[in-house]
JSON list of C-alpha atoms in Angstrom, two decimals:
[
{"chain": "A", "resi": 19, "resn": "MET", "atom": "CA", "xyz": [0.07, 5.16, 4.55]},
{"chain": "A", "resi": 20, "resn": "THR", "atom": "CA", "xyz": [-1.65, 4.91, 7.76]},
{"chain": "A", "resi": 21, "resn": "THR", "atom": "CA", "xyz": [-3.10, 1.67, 9.42]},
{"chain": "A", "resi": 22, "resn": "THR", "atom": "CA", "xyz": [-6.72, 0.46, 8.65]},
{"chain": "A", "resi": 23, "resn": "ALA", "atom": "CA", "xyz": [-6.80, -2.06, 11.48]},
{"chain": "A", "resi": 24, "resn": "SER", "atom": "CA", "xyz": [-7.86, -1.18, 14.09]},
{"chain": "A", "resi": 25, "resn": "PRO", "atom": "CA", "xyz": [-3.50, -1.22, 16.03]},
{"chain": "A", "resi": 26, "resn": "PRO", "atom": "CA", "xyz": [-3.05, -2.52, 19.88]},
{"chain": "A", "resi": 27, "resn": "PRO", "atom": "CA", "xyz": [-3.12, 0.58, 22.31]},
{"chain": "A", "resi": 28, "resn": "GLU", "atom": "CA", "xyz": [0.70, 0.51, 22.35]},
{"chain": "A", "resi": 29, "resn": "LEU", "atom": "CA", "xyz": [0.23, 1.88, 18.76]},
{"chain": "A", "resi": 30, "resn": "ARG", "atom": "CA", "xyz": [-3.07, 4.40, 18.48]},
{"chain": "A", "resi": 31, "resn": "ASP", "atom": "CA", "xyz": [-0.78, 7.12, 19.56]},
{"chain": "A", "resi": 32, "resn": "PHE", "atom": "CA", "xyz": [2.22, 6.98, 16.64]},
{"chain": "A", "resi": 33, "resn": "TYR", "atom": "CA", "xyz": [-0.39, 6.64, 13.99]},
{"chain": "A", "resi": 34, "resn": "GLU", "atom": "CA", "xyz": [-1.96, 9.53, 15.29]},
{"chain": "A", "resi": 35, "resn": "ASN", "atom": "CA", "xyz": [0.07, 11.91, 15.80]},
{"chain": "A", "resi": 36, "resn": "PRO", "atom": "CA", "xyz": [0.40, 14.43, 12.73]},
{"chain": "A", "resi": 37, "resn": "ALA", "atom": "CA", "xyz": [4.16, 14.10, 12.23]},
{"chain": "A", "resi": 38, "resn": "VAL", "atom": "CA", "xyz": [4.19, 10.11, 10.43]},
{"chain": "A", "resi": 39, "resn": "PRO", "atom": "CA", "xyz": [3.89, 10.36, 7.02]},
{"chain": "A", "resi": 40, "resn": "VAL", "atom": "CA", "xyz": [0.31, 9.22, 5.16]},
{"chain": "A", "resi": 41, "resn": "ALA", "atom": "CA", "xyz": [1.43, 9.69, 1.82]},
{"chain": "A", "resi": 42, "resn": "SER", "atom": "CA", "xyz": [3.92, 7.68, -1.00]},
{"chain": "A", "resi": 43, "resn": "GLY", "atom": "CA", "xyz": [5.99, 8.96, -3.97]},
{"chain": "A", "resi": 44, "resn": "PRO", "atom": "CA", "xyz": [3.51, 9.83, -6.48]},
{"chain": "A", "resi": 45, "resn": "SER", "atom": "CA", "xyz": [5.40, 7.92, -9.12]},
{"chain": "A", "resi": 46, "resn": "ARG", "atom": "CA", "xyz": [3.99, 4.26, -7.37]},
{"chain": "A", "resi": 47, "resn": "SER", "atom": "CA", "xyz": [0.98, 5.41, -7.59]},
{"chain": "A", "resi": 48, "resn": "LEU", "atom": "CA", "xyz": [-0.17, 6.36, -11.03]},
{"chain": "A", "resi": 49, "resn": "ARG", "atom": "CA", "xyz": [1.63, 2.78, -12.03]},
{"chain": "A", "resi": 50, "resn": "GLN", "atom": "CA", "xyz": [-0.37, 1.82, -10.13]},
{"chain": "A", "resi": 51, "resn": "ALA", "atom": "CA", "xyz": [-3.87, 3.61, -11.44]},
{"chain": "A", "resi": 52, "resn": "ARG", "atom": "CA", "xyz": [-2.54, 3.10, -15.24]},
{"chain": "A", "resi": 53, "resn": "VAL", "atom": "CA", "xyz": [-2.86, -0.83, -14.92]},
{"chain": "A", "resi": 54, "resn": "LEU", "atom": "CA", "xyz": [-6.18, -0.47, -12.48]},
{"chain": "A", "resi": 55, "resn": "ALA", "atom": "CA", "xyz": [-7.06, 1.82, -15.69]},
{"chain": "A", "resi": 56, "resn": "ARG", "atom": "CA", "xyz": [-6.73, -0.32, -17.79]},
{"chain": "A", "resi": 57, "resn": "ALA", "atom": "CA", "xyz": [-7.69, -3.49, -16.68]},
{"chain": "A", "resi": 58, "resn": "LEU", "atom": "CA", "xyz": [-11.16, -1.93, -15.30]},
{"chain": "A", "resi": 59, "resn": "GLY", "atom": "CA", "xyz": [-11.20, 0.42, -19.10]},
{"chain": "A", "resi": 60, "resn": "PRO", "atom": "CA", "xyz": [-13.06, 3.20, -19.41]},
{"chain": "A", "resi": 61, "resn": "ALA", "atom": "CA", "xyz": [-16.29, 4.30, -17.15]},
{"chain": "A", "resi": 62, "resn": "GLY", "atom": "CA", "xyz": [-18.82, 5.12, -20.17]},
{"chain": "A", "resi": 63, "resn": "VAL", "atom": "CA", "xyz": [-17.85, 1.33, -21.92]},
{"chain": "A", "resi": 64, "resn": "SER", "atom": "CA", "xyz": [-17.52, -0.86, -18.45]},
{"chain": "A", "resi": 65, "resn": "GLY", "atom": "CA", "xyz": [-20.15, 1.45, -16.07]},
{"chain": "A", "resi": 66, "resn": "PRO", "atom": "CA", "xyz": [-19.07, 2.91, -13.28]},
{"chain": "A", "resi": 67, "resn": "ARG", "atom": "CA", "xyz": [-16.90, 0.50, -11.03]},
{"chain": "A", "resi": 68, "resn": "THR", "atom": "CA", "xyz": [-16.58, 1.12, -7.23]},
{"chain": "A", "resi": 69, "resn": "VAL", "atom": "CA", "xyz": [-12.75, 1.65, -6.57]},
{"chain": "A", "resi": 70, "resn": "LEU", "atom": "CA", "xyz": [-11.17, 1.25, -2.85]},
{"chain": "A", "resi": 71, "resn": "ASP", "atom": "CA", "xyz": [-8.30, 2.93, -1.81]},
{"chain": "A", "resi": 72, "resn": "ILE", "atom": "CA", "xyz": [-7.92, 1.16, 2.30]},
{"chain": "A", "resi": 73, "resn": "GLY", "atom": "CA", "xyz": [-5.93, 3.06, 3.98]},
{"chain": "A", "resi": 74, "resn": "CYS", "atom": "CA", "xyz": [-6.15, 6.21, 1.81]},
{"chain": "A", "resi": 75, "resn": "GLY", "atom": "CA", "xyz": [-3.78, 8.10, 4.39]},
{"chain": "A", "resi": 76, "resn": "ASP", "atom": "CA", "xyz": [-4.28, 12.05, 3.25]},
{"chain": "A", "resi": 77, "resn": "GLY", "atom": "CA", "xyz": [-5.66, 11.56, -0.41]},
{"chain": "A", "resi": 78, "resn": "THR", "atom": "CA", "xyz": [-2.99, 11.81, -2.44]},
{"chain": "A", "resi": 79, "resn": "ALA", "atom": "CA", "xyz": [-2.61, 8.30, -3.50]},
{"chain": "A", "resi": 80, "resn": "ALA", "atom": "CA", "xyz": [-6.23, 8.19, -4.90]},
{"chain": "A", "resi": 81, "resn": "ALA", "atom": "CA", "xyz": [-6.08, 11.77, -6.01]},
{"chain": "A", "resi": 82, "resn": "THR", "atom": "CA", "xyz": [-3.37, 11.40, -8.15]},
{"chain": "A", "resi": 83, "resn": "ALA", "atom": "CA", "xyz": [-4.73, 8.30, -10.25]},
{"chain": "A", "resi": 84, "resn": "ALA", "atom": "CA", "xyz": [-8.16, 9.84, -9.96]},
{"chain": "A", "resi": 85, "resn": "PRO", "atom": "CA", "xyz": [-8.09, 11.48, -13.31]},
{"chain": "A", "resi": 86, "resn": "LEU", "atom": "CA", "xyz": [-7.33, 8.00, -14.96]},
{"chain": "A", "resi": 87, "resn": "LEU", "atom": "CA", "xyz": [-10.38, 6.54, -13.13]},
{"chain": "A", "resi": 88, "resn": "ARG", "atom": "CA", "xyz": [-12.50, 9.39, -14.27]},
{"chain": "A", "resi": 89, "resn": "GLY", "atom": "CA", "xyz": [-15.95, 7.96, -14.56]},
{"chain": "A", "resi": 90, "resn": "HIS", "atom": "CA", "xyz": [-15.19, 5.53, -11.50]},
{"chain": "A", "resi": 91, "resn": "ARG", "atom": "CA", "xyz": [-16.45, 5.66, -7.51]},
{"chain": "A", "resi": 92, "resn": "LEU", "atom": "CA", "xyz": [-12.89, 6.01, -5.58]},
{"chain": "A", "resi": 93, "resn": "ILE", "atom": "CA", "xyz": [-13.80, 6.13, -1.64]},
{"chain": "A", "resi": 94, "resn": "GLY", "atom": "CA", "xyz": [-11.02, 6.54, 0.50]},
{"chain": "A", "resi": 95, "resn": "VAL", "atom": "CA", "xyz": [-11.52, 3.91, 3.62]},
{"chain": "A", "resi": 96, "resn": "ASP", "atom": "CA", "xyz": [-8.80, 4.50, 6.59]},
{"chain": "A", "resi": 97, "resn": "TRP", "atom": "CA", "xyz": [-8.88, 3.71, 10.34]},
{"chain": "A", "resi": 98, "resn": "SER", "atom": "CA", "xyz": [-6.82, 7.72, 11.41]},
{"chain": "A", "resi": 99, "resn": "GLN", "atom": "CA", "xyz": [-8.94, 10.56, 12.16]},
{"chain": "A", "resi": 100, "resn": "ASP", "atom": "CA", "xyz": [-6.20, 12.35, 11.38]},
{"chain": "A", "resi": 101, "resn": "ALA", "atom": "CA", "xyz": [-5.59, 10.90, 8.00]},
{"chain": "A", "resi": 102, "resn": "LEU", "atom": "CA", "xyz": [-9.61, 11.15, 7.23]},
{"chain": "A", "resi": 103, "resn": "THR", "atom": "CA", "xyz": [-9.19, 15.01, 7.61]},
{"chain": "A", "resi": 104, "resn": "ARG", "atom": "CA", "xyz": [-6.69, 15.21, 5.44]},
{"chain": "A", "resi": 105, "resn": "ALA", "atom": "CA", "xyz": [-8.71, 13.17, 2.84]},
{"chain": "A", "resi": 106, "resn": "ARG", "atom": "CA", "xyz": [-11.66, 14.13, 2.73]},
{"chain": "A", "resi": 107, "resn": "THR", "atom": "CA", "xyz": [-10.67, 17.54, 1.18]},
{"chain": "A", "resi": 108, "resn": "ARG", "atom": "CA", "xyz": [-9.27, 15.72, -1.36]},
{"chain": "A", "resi": 109, "resn": "LEU", "atom": "CA", "xyz": [-11.45, 12.74, -2.93]},
{"chain": "A", "resi": 110, "resn": "PRO", "atom": "CA", "xyz": [-15.35, 13.63, -2.51]},
{"chain": "A", "resi": 111, "resn": "TYR", "atom": "CA", "xyz": [-15.45, 10.28, 0.17]},
{"chain": "A", "resi": 112, "resn": "ALA", "atom": "CA", "xyz": [-13.20, 9.63, 2.42]},
{"chain": "A", "resi": 113, "resn": "VAL", "atom": "CA", "xyz": [-15.03, 6.77, 5.50]},
{"chain": "A", "resi": 114, "resn": "ARG", "atom": "CA", "xyz": [-13.17, 4.92, 8.39]},
{"chain": "A", "resi": 115, "resn": "GLY", "atom": "CA", "xyz": [-12.88, 1.30, 8.43]},
{"chain": "A", "resi": 116, "resn": "GLU", "atom": "CA", "xyz": [-10.34, -1.76, 9.94]},
{"chain": "A", "resi": 117, "resn": "LEU", "atom": "CA", "xyz": [-9.34, -4.75, 8.59]},
{"chain": "A", "resi": 118, "resn": "GLY", "atom": "CA", "xyz": [-10.42, -7.45, 9.73]},
{"chain": "A", "resi": 119, "resn": "ASP", "atom": "CA", "xyz": [-13.27, -9.48, 11.66]},
{"chain": "A", "resi": 120, "resn": "HIS", "atom": "CA", "xyz": [-16.04, -7.85, 8.49]},
{"chain": "A", "resi": 121, "resn": "GLY", "atom": "CA", "xyz": [-14.11, -4.29, 9.38]},
{"chain": "A", "resi": 122, "resn": "LEU", "atom": "CA", "xyz": [-14.80, -2.77, 6.85]},
{"chain": "A", "resi": 123, "resn": "PRO", "atom": "CA", "xyz": [-18.04, -0.89, 5.82]},
{"chain": "A", "resi": 124, "resn": "PHE", "atom": "CA", "xyz": [-18.90, -2.88, 3.03]},
{"chain": "A", "resi": 125, "resn": "ALA", "atom": "CA", "xyz": [-21.04, -6.03, 2.27]},
{"chain": "A", "resi": 126, "resn": "SER", "atom": "CA", "xyz": [-19.70, -8.54, 0.39]},
{"chain": "A", "resi": 127, "resn": "GLU", "atom": "CA", "xyz": [-18.75, -8.68, -3.17]},
{"chain": "A", "resi": 128, "resn": "SER", "atom": "CA", "xyz": [-20.03, -4.90, -3.77]},
{"chain": "A", "resi": 129, "resn": "ALA", "atom": "CA", "xyz": [-16.81, -3.82, -4.70]},
{"chain": "A", "resi": 130, "resn": "ASP", "atom": "CA", "xyz": [-14.72, -3.93, -7.94]},
{"chain": "A", "resi": 131, "resn": "ALA", "atom": "CA", "xyz": [-11.53, -2.91, -7.26]},
{"chain": "A", "resi": 132, "resn": "VAL", "atom": "CA", "xyz": [-8.93, -1.93, -4.33]},
{"chain": "A", "resi": 133, "resn": "LEU", "atom": "CA", "xyz": [-5.63, 0.12, -4.22]},
{"chain": "A", "resi": 134, "resn": "PHE", "atom": "CA", "xyz": [-3.46, -1.33, -1.01]},
{"chain": "A", "resi": 135, "resn": "SER", "atom": "CA", "xyz": [-0.38, 1.32, -1.16]},
{"chain": "A", "resi": 136, "resn": "GLU", "atom": "CA", "xyz": [1.88, 0.95, 1.68]},
{"chain": "A", "resi": 137, "resn": "VAL", "atom": "CA", "xyz": [-0.74, -0.56, 4.70]},
{"chain": "A", "resi": 138, "resn": "LEU", "atom": "CA", "xyz": [0.63, -4.30, 4.10]},
{"chain": "A", "resi": 139, "resn": "GLU", "atom": "CA", "xyz": [3.88, -2.73, 6.17]},
{"chain": "A", "resi": 140, "resn": "HIS", "atom": "CA", "xyz": [2.57, -1.78, 8.90]},
{"chain": "A", "resi": 141, "resn": "LEU", "atom": "CA", "xyz": [0.05, -4.60, 10.01]},
{"chain": "A", "resi": 142, "resn": "VAL", "atom": "CA", "xyz": [0.13, -6.69, 12.91]},
{"chain": "A", "resi": 143, "resn": "ASP", "atom": "CA", "xyz": [-2.16, -9.36, 11.30]},
{"chain": "A", "resi": 144, "resn": "PRO", "atom": "CA", "xyz": [-1.81, -9.16, 6.72]},
{"chain": "A", "resi": 145, "resn": "ASP", "atom": "CA", "xyz": [-3.37, -12.81, 7.12]},
{"chain": "A", "resi": 146, "resn": "ALA", "atom": "CA", "xyz": [-7.04, -10.82, 8.05]},
{"chain": "A", "resi": 147, "resn": "ALA", "atom": "CA", "xyz": [-7.01, -7.89, 6.29]},
{"chain": "A", "resi": 148, "resn": "LEU", "atom": "CA", "xyz": [-6.19, -9.46, 2.80]},
{"chain": "A", "resi": 149, "resn": "ASP", "atom": "CA", "xyz": [-9.19, -11.82, 4.13]},
{"chain": "A", "resi": 150, "resn": "GLU", "atom": "CA", "xyz": [-11.40, -8.75, 4.40]},
{"chain": "A", "resi": 151, "resn": "ILE", "atom": "CA", "xyz": [-10.41, -7.77, 1.47]},
{"chain": "A", "resi": 152, "resn": "ARG", "atom": "CA", "xyz": [-11.18, -10.64, -0.56]},
{"chain": "A", "resi": 153, "resn": "ARG", "atom": "CA", "xyz": [-14.57, -10.43, 0.61]},
{"chain": "A", "resi": 154, "resn": "VAL", "atom": "CA", "xyz": [-15.90, -6.54, 0.06]},
{"chain": "A", "resi": 155, "resn": "LEU", "atom": "CA", "xyz": [-14.25, -7.89, -3.37]},
{"chain": "A", "resi": 156, "resn": "ARG", "atom": "CA", "xyz": [-16.10, -8.97, -6.18]},
{"chain": "A", "resi": 157, "resn": "PRO", "atom": "CA", "xyz": [-15.48, -12.71, -7.49]},
{"chain": "A", "resi": 158, "resn": "GLY", "atom": "CA", "xyz": [-12.55, -12.04, -10.06]},
{"chain": "A", "resi": 159, "resn": "GLY", "atom": "CA", "xyz": [-12.18, -7.84, -7.76]},
{"chain": "A", "resi": 160, "resn": "HIS", "atom": "CA", "xyz": [-8.71, -5.90, -8.86]},
{"chain": "A", "resi": 161, "resn": "LEU", "atom": "CA", "xyz": [-6.74, -6.24, -6.00]},
{"chain": "A", "resi": 162, "resn": "MET", "atom": "CA", "xyz": [-3.38, -3.47, -6.71]},
{"chain": "A", "resi": 163, "resn": "LEU", "atom": "CA", "xyz": [-0.81, -3.77, -4.03]},
{"chain": "A", "resi": 164, "resn": "SER", "atom": "CA", "xyz": [2.34, -1.67, -3.37]},
{"chain": "A", "resi": 165, "resn": "THR", "atom": "CA", "xyz": [4.93, -2.10, -0.32]},
{"chain": "A", "resi": 166, "resn": "PRO", "atom": "CA", "xyz": [8.80, -1.69, -0.02]},
{"chain": "A", "resi": 167, "resn": "ASN", "atom": "CA", "xyz": [10.32, -4.64, -1.02]},
{"chain": "A", "resi": 168, "resn": "LEU", "atom": "CA", "xyz": [13.14, -5.68, 1.44]},
{"chain": "A", "resi": 169, "resn": "ALA", "atom": "CA", "xyz": [15.40, -7.27, -0.69]},
{"chain": "A", "resi": 170, "resn": "ALA", "atom": "CA", "xyz": [16.09, -4.15, -2.16]},
{"chain": "A", "resi": 171, "resn": "TRP", "atom": "CA", "xyz": [19.87, -4.13, -4.39]},
{"chain": "A", "resi": 172, "resn": "TYR", "atom": "CA", "xyz": [20.82, -1.31, -1.89]},
{"chain": "A", "resi": 173, "resn": "ASN", "atom": "CA", "xyz": [19.54, -3.43, 0.93]},
{"chain": "A", "resi": 174, "resn": "ARG", "atom": "CA", "xyz": [21.32, -6.37, -0.04]},
{"chain": "A", "resi": 175, "resn": "ALA", "atom": "CA", "xyz": [24.52, -3.80, -0.43]},
{"chain": "A", "resi": 176, "resn": "LEU", "atom": "CA", "xyz": [23.42, -3.06, 3.34]},
{"chain": "A", "resi": 177, "resn": "LEU", "atom": "CA", "xyz": [23.13, -6.51, 4.50]},
{"chain": "A", "resi": 178, "resn": "LEU", "atom": "CA", "xyz": [26.64, -7.09, 3.73]},
{"chain": "A", "resi": 179, "resn": "ALA", "atom": "CA", "xyz": [27.69, -4.87, 5.59]},
{"chain": "A", "resi": 180, "resn": "GLY", "atom": "CA", "xyz": [26.27, -5.49, 8.17]},
{"chain": "A", "resi": 181, "resn": "VAL", "atom": "CA", "xyz": [24.20, -2.46, 8.36]},
{"chain": "A", "resi": 182, "resn": "GLN", "atom": "CA", "xyz": [19.62, -2.73, 8.81]},
{"chain": "A", "resi": 183, "resn": "PRO", "atom": "CA", "xyz": [18.30, -2.26, 5.58]},
{"chain": "A", "resi": 184, "resn": "VAL", "atom": "CA", "xyz": [16.64, 0.36, 4.45]},
{"chain": "A", "resi": 185, "resn": "PHE", "atom": "CA", "xyz": [12.69, 0.66, 4.91]},
{"chain": "A", "resi": 186, "resn": "SER", "atom": "CA", "xyz": [12.30, -2.03, 8.23]},
{"chain": "A", "resi": 187, "resn": "GLU", "atom": "CA", "xyz": [12.48, -0.34, 11.51]},
{"chain": "A", "resi": 188, "resn": "VAL", "atom": "CA", "xyz": [13.76, -1.65, 15.41]},
{"chain": "A", "resi": 189, "resn": "SER", "atom": "CA", "xyz": [11.69, 1.33, 17.17]},
{"chain": "A", "resi": 190, "resn": "LEU", "atom": "CA", "xyz": [9.07, 3.43, 17.49]},
{"chain": "A", "resi": 191, "resn": "ARG", "atom": "CA", "xyz": [10.39, 6.46, 18.74]},
{"chain": "A", "resi": 192, "resn": "GLY", "atom": "CA", "xyz": [13.74, 7.08, 16.45]},
{"chain": "A", "resi": 193, "resn": "ILE", "atom": "CA", "xyz": [15.26, 5.38, 13.45]},
{"chain": "A", "resi": 194, "resn": "HIS", "atom": "CA", "xyz": [18.76, 2.65, 15.28]},
{"chain": "A", "resi": 195, "resn": "GLY", "atom": "CA", "xyz": [21.30, 1.09, 12.32]},
{"chain": "A", "resi": 196, "resn": "ARG", "atom": "CA", "xyz": [20.01, 1.94, 9.20]},
{"chain": "A", "resi": 197, "resn": "PRO", "atom": "CA", "xyz": [19.98, 5.10, 6.54]},
{"chain": "A", "resi": 198, "resn": "GLY", "atom": "CA", "xyz": [17.31, 7.41, 7.51]},
{"chain": "A", "resi": 199, "resn": "THR", "atom": "CA", "xyz": [15.58, 10.03, 9.19]},
{"chain": "A", "resi": 200, "resn": "GLU", "atom": "CA", "xyz": [11.49, 9.20, 9.55]},
{"chain": "A", "resi": 201, "resn": "VAL", "atom": "CA", "xyz": [10.19, 6.42, 11.93]},
{"chain": "A", "resi": 202, "resn": "VAL", "atom": "CA", "xyz": [7.00, 5.32, 9.88]},
{"chain": "A", "resi": 203, "resn": "GLY", "atom": "CA", "xyz": [5.91, 2.77, 12.01]},
{"chain": "A", "resi": 204, "resn": "HIS", "atom": "CA", "xyz": [6.55, -0.28, 9.14]},
{"chain": "A", "resi": 205, "resn": "LEU", "atom": "CA", "xyz": [6.31, -4.11, 11.12]},
{"chain": "A", "resi": 206, "resn": "ARG", "atom": "CA", "xyz": [6.88, -6.85, 7.89]},
{"chain": "A", "resi": 207, "resn": "LEU", "atom": "CA", "xyz": [8.48, -6.30, 5.12]},
{"chain": "A", "resi": 208, "resn": "TYR", "atom": "CA", "xyz": [8.45, -8.44, 2.14]},
{"chain": "A", "resi": 209, "resn": "THR", "atom": "CA", "xyz": [10.26, -9.98, -1.07]},
{"chain": "A", "resi": 210, "resn": "ALA", "atom": "CA", "xyz": [8.88, -10.31, -4.48]},
{"chain": "A", "resi": 211, "resn": "ARG", "atom": "CA", "xyz": [8.90, -14.01, -3.60]},
{"chain": "A", "resi": 212, "resn": "ALA", "atom": "CA", "xyz": [6.87, -13.94, -0.41]},
{"chain": "A", "resi": 213, "resn": "LEU", "atom": "CA", "xyz": [5.14, -11.43, -1.45]},
{"chain": "A", "resi": 214, "resn": "ARG", "atom": "CA", "xyz": [2.98, -13.27, -3.78]},
{"chain": "A", "resi": 215, "resn": "GLU", "atom": "CA", "xyz": [3.74, -16.61, -2.78]},
{"chain": "A", "resi": 216, "resn": "PHE", "atom": "CA", "xyz": [1.31, -14.67, 0.16]},
{"chain": "A", "resi": 217, "resn": "VAL", "atom": "CA", "xyz": [-1.35, -13.19, -1.98]},
{"chain": "A", "resi": 218, "resn": "ALA", "atom": "CA", "xyz": [-1.45, -16.32, -3.59]},
{"chain": "A", "resi": 219, "resn": "ALA", "atom": "CA", "xyz": [-2.85, -18.20, -0.53]},
{"chain": "A", "resi": 220, "resn": "SER", "atom": "CA", "xyz": [-4.69, -15.66, 0.52]},
{"chain": "A", "resi": 221, "resn": "GLY", "atom": "CA", "xyz": [-6.98, -16.68, -1.93]},
{"chain": "A", "resi": 222, "resn": "PHE", "atom": "CA", "xyz": [-6.16, -14.72, -5.09]},
{"chain": "A", "resi": 223, "resn": "THR", "atom": "CA", "xyz": [-4.19, -14.85, -8.60]},
{"chain": "A", "resi": 224, "resn": "VAL", "atom": "CA", "xyz": [-1.19, -13.04, -8.93]},
{"chain": "A", "resi": 225, "resn": "VAL", "atom": "CA", "xyz": [-1.47, -11.38, -12.21]},
{"chain": "A", "resi": 226, "resn": "GLY", "atom": "CA", "xyz": [1.36, -9.30, -12.31]},
{"chain": "A", "resi": 227, "resn": "LEU", "atom": "CA", "xyz": [3.82, -8.25, -10.32]},
{"chain": "A", "resi": 228, "resn": "GLU", "atom": "CA", "xyz": [6.46, -4.76, -11.49]},
{"chain": "A", "resi": 229, "resn": "GLY", "atom": "CA", "xyz": [9.13, -2.20, -9.55]},
{"chain": "A", "resi": 230, "resn": "ALA", "atom": "CA", "xyz": [8.48, 1.91, -8.01]},
{"chain": "A", "resi": 231, "resn": "PRO", "atom": "CA", "xyz": [11.59, 3.68, -7.41]},
{"chain": "A", "resi": 232, "resn": "PHE", "atom": "CA", "xyz": [11.58, 4.77, -3.95]},
{"chain": "A", "resi": 233, "resn": "HIS", "atom": "CA", "xyz": [11.33, 9.00, -3.51]},
{"chain": "A", "resi": 234, "resn": "GLY", "atom": "CA", "xyz": [13.95, 8.55, -0.38]},
{"chain": "A", "resi": 235, "resn": "VAL", "atom": "CA", "xyz": [16.85, 7.40, -3.22]},
{"chain": "A", "resi": 236, "resn": "PRO", "atom": "CA", "xyz": [19.07, 10.10, -3.05]},
{"chain": "A", "resi": 237, "resn": "ARG", "atom": "CA", "xyz": [19.54, 11.91, -5.75]},
{"chain": "A", "resi": 238, "resn": "LEU", "atom": "CA", "xyz": [22.81, 10.50, -7.23]},
{"chain": "A", "resi": 239, "resn": "LEU", "atom": "CA", "xyz": [21.21, 6.93, -7.39]},
{"chain": "A", "resi": 240, "resn": "ARG", "atom": "CA", "xyz": [17.95, 7.77, -7.98]},
{"chain": "A", "resi": 241, "resn": "PRO", "atom": "CA", "xyz": [18.67, 6.81, -11.97]},
{"chain": "A", "resi": 242, "resn": "VAL", "atom": "CA", "xyz": [20.06, 3.28, -10.63]},
{"chain": "A", "resi": 243, "resn": "ASP", "atom": "CA", "xyz": [17.07, 3.08, -8.85]},
{"chain": "A", "resi": 244, "resn": "ARG", "atom": "CA", "xyz": [14.85, 3.39, -11.53]},
{"chain": "A", "resi": 245, "resn": "LEU", "atom": "CA", "xyz": [17.00, 0.88, -13.68]},
{"chain": "A", "resi": 246, "resn": "ALA", "atom": "CA", "xyz": [16.21, -1.45, -10.97]},
{"chain": "A", "resi": 247, "resn": "CYS", "atom": "CA", "xyz": [12.21, -1.54, -11.34]},
{"chain": "A", "resi": 248, "resn": "ALA", "atom": "CA", "xyz": [13.49, -3.69, -14.85]},
{"chain": "A", "resi": 249, "resn": "ALA", "atom": "CA", "xyz": [13.92, -7.16, -12.24]},
{"chain": "A", "resi": 250, "resn": "PRO", "atom": "CA", "xyz": [11.17, -6.11, -9.47]},
{"chain": "A", "resi": 251, "resn": "SER", "atom": "CA", "xyz": [13.23, -8.29, -7.18]},
{"chain": "A", "resi": 252, "resn": "LEU", "atom": "CA", "xyz": [15.35, -5.82, -6.73]},
{"chain": "A", "resi": 253, "resn": "ALA", "atom": "CA", "xyz": [13.14, -2.58, -7.04]},
{"chain": "A", "resi": 254, "resn": "SER", "atom": "CA", "xyz": [13.01, -0.61, -4.42]},
{"chain": "A", "resi": 255, "resn": "ILE", "atom": "CA", "xyz": [9.21, -1.13, -4.29]},
{"chain": "A", "resi": 256, "resn": "LEU", "atom": "CA", "xyz": [6.64, -4.34, -5.60]},
{"chain": "A", "resi": 257, "resn": "LEU", "atom": "CA", "xyz": [3.70, -3.54, -7.09]},
{"chain": "A", "resi": 258, "resn": "LEU", "atom": "CA", "xyz": [1.64, -6.47, -7.03]},
{"chain": "A", "resi": 259, "resn": "HIS", "atom": "CA", "xyz": [-2.04, -6.84, -9.24]},
{"chain": "A", "resi": 260, "resn": "ALA", "atom": "CA", "xyz": [-4.00, -9.82, -8.66]},
{"chain": "A", "resi": 261, "resn": "ARG", "atom": "CA", "xyz": [-7.31, -10.88, -9.33]},
{"chain": "A", "resi": 262, "resn": "ARG", "atom": "CA", "xyz": [-9.76, -12.16, -6.38]},
{"chain": "A", "resi": 263, "resn": "THR", "atom": "CA", "xyz": [-10.87, -15.95, -7.41]}
]
């Protein structure tokens, strides 16, 4: 996913590069959508709710979630014009917006839910981002956030071996000291405990935290990665559900 806060000049070209991945795996998108669908209820019962996919990237995650959120208004938001061009081929609504300083093009307390998938780790100022998300959410509105886990089971082993953890990056030009082949622009990483504390300190009540697998894990290790989801603190991906207080 691309950042939705206007990045510093040295990062802008990176995030507008079509070669930079803007979609994450479908597994976590479906898991988030199922939790959100249960929380919102059927559109025919509660009426259509407004769901913002902030950092929608190419729209893949929102398109994956759409069948489970049928009847609700799903709007993609991203900073990158390249990502929005691709998102508009999958979503009926995709608009440009930035996080921080009232940069989202929505009135205060106008949204019922926010999907925030694989964005937090890209942000220079995550505090301002959650402030802006809290502004556009109605009281009691839902935040569905996902981000890589710094303390994933394999990262613990890698650190013991003196190897840079997966998901962490020291350069925007290449991979150094860690497994993997893609540079994706991660600036911040969270453990399960740090994520809970950060979201709670930003004016949200944490409802639940789950784990999800990572599509980049080697095939032979994927069964272990799926098992690790039972303990979110060890999982590859953290899926957090919170509500605006």
